[in-house]
Coordinates of C-alpha atoms in Angstrom, one line a residue:
M27 CA 43.8 90.6 86.1
G28 CA 47.5 90.9 85.1
K29 CA 50.4 89.2 86.8
R30 CA 51.4 92.3 88.7
D31 CA 47.8 92.6 90.1
A32 CA 47.9 88.9 91.2
D33 CA 51.3 89.5 92.9
E34 CA 50.0 92.5 94.7
K35 CA 47.0 90.5 95.9
E36 CA 49.4 87.8 97.2
A37 CA 51.4 90.4 99.0
R38 CA 48.3 91.8 100.7
F39 CA 47.3 88.3 101.7
L40 CA 50.8 87.6 103.1
I41 CA 50.6 90.8 105.2
L42 CA 47.1 89.9 106.5
A43 CA 48.1 86.3 107.3
L44 CA 51.3 87.2 109.2
S45 CA 49.4 89.9 111.1
A46 CA 46.6 87.4 112.0
M47 CA 49.3 85.0 113.3
K48 CA 50.4 87.8 115.7
Y49 CA 53.8 88.4 114.0
E50 CA 55.5 91.7 115.1
A51 CA 55.3 94.6 112.6
E52 CA 59.1 94.3 111.9
A53 CA 58.9 90.6 111.0
V54 CA 55.9 91.3 108.8
A55 CA 57.8 94.1 107.0
L56 CA 60.8 91.8 106.5
Y57 CA 58.8 88.9 105.2
T58 CA 56.8 91.2 102.9
A59 CA 60.0 92.9 101.6
E60 CA 61.6 89.5 100.8
F61 CA 58.4 88.4 99.1
M62 CA 58.2 91.6 97.0
H63 CA 61.8 91.3 96.1
H64 CA 61.3 87.8 94.7
Q65 CA 58.1 88.9 92.9
D66 CA 59.8 92.0 91.5
L67 CA 57.3 94.3 93.2
S68 CA 59.8 96.6 94.7
W69 CA 58.9 99.4 92.2
Q70 CA 56.1 100.6 94.5
C71 CA 57.5 99.6 97.9
T72 CA 59.5 101.8 100.2
F73 CA 61.4 99.9 102.8
P74 CA 61.2 101.0 106.4
R75 CA 64.1 103.3 107.4
V76 CA 66.6 101.1 109.2
R77 CA 69.0 103.0 111.4
F78 CA 72.5 101.6 110.9
S79 CA 74.5 101.1 114.1
L80 CA 77.8 99.3 114.4
N81 CA 76.8 98.2 117.9
D82 CA 74.1 96.0 116.4
H83 CA 76.8 93.7 114.9
D84 CA 78.7 91.2 117.0
R85 CA 82.4 90.6 116.5
S86 CA 82.1 87.8 113.9
A87 CA 79.4 89.7 111.9
C88 CA 81.6 92.8 111.8
R89 CA 84.6 90.8 110.6
R90 CA 82.5 89.0 108.0
L91 CA 80.8 92.1 106.7
F92 CA 83.5 94.8 107.1
R93 CA 86.7 92.8 107.5
F94 CA 87.3 94.6 110.8
E95 CA 85.8 94.3 114.3
S96 CA 83.8 97.3 115.5
H97 CA 86.5 98.6 117.9
E98 CA 89.1 98.4 115.0
I99 CA 86.8 100.4 112.7
R100 CA 86.4 103.0 115.5
Q101 CA 90.2 103.2 115.8
I102 CA 90.6 103.6 112.0
L103 CA 87.9 106.3 111.6
P104 CA 89.9 109.3 113.1
F105 CA 92.7 108.6 110.6
S106 CA 90.3 108.7 107.6
N107 CA 89.9 112.5 108.0
L108 CA 86.2 112.2 107.3
P109 CA 83.8 114.8 108.6
N110 CA 81.3 113.8 111.2
E111 CA 78.5 114.0 108.5
I112 CA 79.0 113.1 104.9
Y113 CA 76.9 115.3 102.5
T114 CA 76.4 113.4 99.2
S115 CA 75.6 114.8 95.8
Q116 CA 72.0 113.7 96.2
G117 CA 71.6 115.7 99.3
C118 CA 71.8 112.8 101.7
V119 CA 73.4 113.4 105.1
V120 CA 75.1 110.2 106.3
P121 CA 76.9 109.8 109.7
R122 CA 80.7 109.2 109.3
E123 CA 80.6 105.8 110.9
E124 CA 77.7 104.6 108.6
A125 CA 79.4 105.9 105.5
F126 CA 82.7 104.3 106.3
C127 CA 81.1 101.0 107.1
L128 CA 79.1 101.1 103.9
L129 CA 82.3 101.7 101.9
L130 CA 84.0 98.8 103.8
R131 CA 81.0 96.6 103.2
R132 CA 81.0 97.3 99.5
L133 CA 84.8 96.7 99.2
M134 CA 84.7 93.5 101.3
F135 CA 82.1 91.6 99.4
P136 CA 80.6 92.8 96.2
A137 CA 76.9 93.1 96.7
R138 CA 74.2 94.8 94.6
L139 CA 73.1 98.1 95.9
A140 CA 69.5 96.8 96.0
D141 CA 70.7 94.1 98.4
L142 CA 72.4 96.6 100.7
R143 CA 69.3 98.8 101.0
C144 CA 67.7 96.6 103.6
E145 CA 70.9 96.5 105.6
F146 CA 71.5 100.2 105.5
G147 CA 68.0 101.5 105.0
R148 CA 68.8 103.7 102.0
S149 CA 67.9 103.7 98.3
P150 CA 70.4 102.3 95.8
G151 CA 71.0 105.8 94.5
A152 CA 71.8 107.1 98.0
L153 CA 74.0 104.1 98.7
S154 CA 76.0 104.7 95.5
S155 CA 76.3 108.4 96.1
T156 CA 77.5 107.7 99.7
I157 CA 80.1 105.2 98.6
N158 CA 81.5 107.5 95.9
T159 CA 81.6 110.5 98.2
T160 CA 83.2 108.7 101.0
A161 CA 85.9 107.1 98.8
S162 CA 86.6 110.5 97.2
L163 CA 86.9 112.2 100.6
I164 CA 89.4 109.6 101.8
Y165 CA 91.3 109.7 98.6
D166 CA 91.5 113.5 98.7
G167 CA 92.8 113.3 102.2
V168 CA 95.7 111.1 101.4
R169 CA 96.5 112.2 97.9
Q170 CA 98.7 115.1 98.9
K171 CA 100.6 113.1 101.4
M172 CA 101.2 110.4 98.8
I173 CA 102.5 112.9 96.2
L174 CA 104.9 114.3 98.8
I175 CA 106.1 110.9 99.8
S176 CA 106.7 109.8 96.2
V177 CA 108.7 113.0 95.5
W178 CA 110.7 112.7 98.6
L179 CA 111.5 109.0 98.0
N180 CA 113.2 109.9 94.7
D181 CA 116.2 111.5 96.5
T182 CA 118.2 110.7 99.7
K183 CA 117.8 114.2 101.1
G184 CA 114.0 113.7 100.7
I185 CA 114.2 110.5 102.7
Q186 CA 116.0 112.3 105.5
Q187 CA 113.3 115.0 105.5
M188 CA 110.5 112.5 105.5
Q189 CA 112.0 110.7 108.5
F190 CA 112.3 114.0 110.3
L191 CA 108.7 114.8 109.6
A192 CA 107.5 111.4 110.6
R193 CA 109.3 111.8 114.0
S194 CA 107.7 115.2 114.4
G195 CA 104.2 113.8 113.9
V196 CA 103.2 115.6 110.7
F197 CA 101.7 112.4 109.2
Q198 CA 99.4 111.7 112.2
S199 CA 95.7 112.6 112.1
A200 CA 94.5 115.7 113.9

């Protein structure tokens, strides 16, 4: 019997022991996932789908994980010009709030994608694709405005035009 077989046997024993002790299914899954991560057995394990919800995080957790509180994130979202659903290159459909929070989480504290999969319930490939797509969409949304602003700031007439446009509300999100 090889090491991997012995580790699989230990994982099965852990599941049976936790179930016998009347642990809830969610707790059994979390303990097993942690054990498998430490034993490097994740190659054959699919983690249960976790539905991300910003409402599940309290104020301090939001500030620690995303740098903003949940109400601040919801105030920023309309100005990001992101669609309600993000379609990634891997064919994943991710809600706007989840995609934005994932990007904030990745920017706030560098974490391996494998570590984020339990938090967001997606594979590392889907997480990477979501982060890249979300960042590209936000960048594409502000790129044209930044080009206009840099051109206008190079001459005084441009500054006056930009002040007029700012007063008229051109730079506000729809």
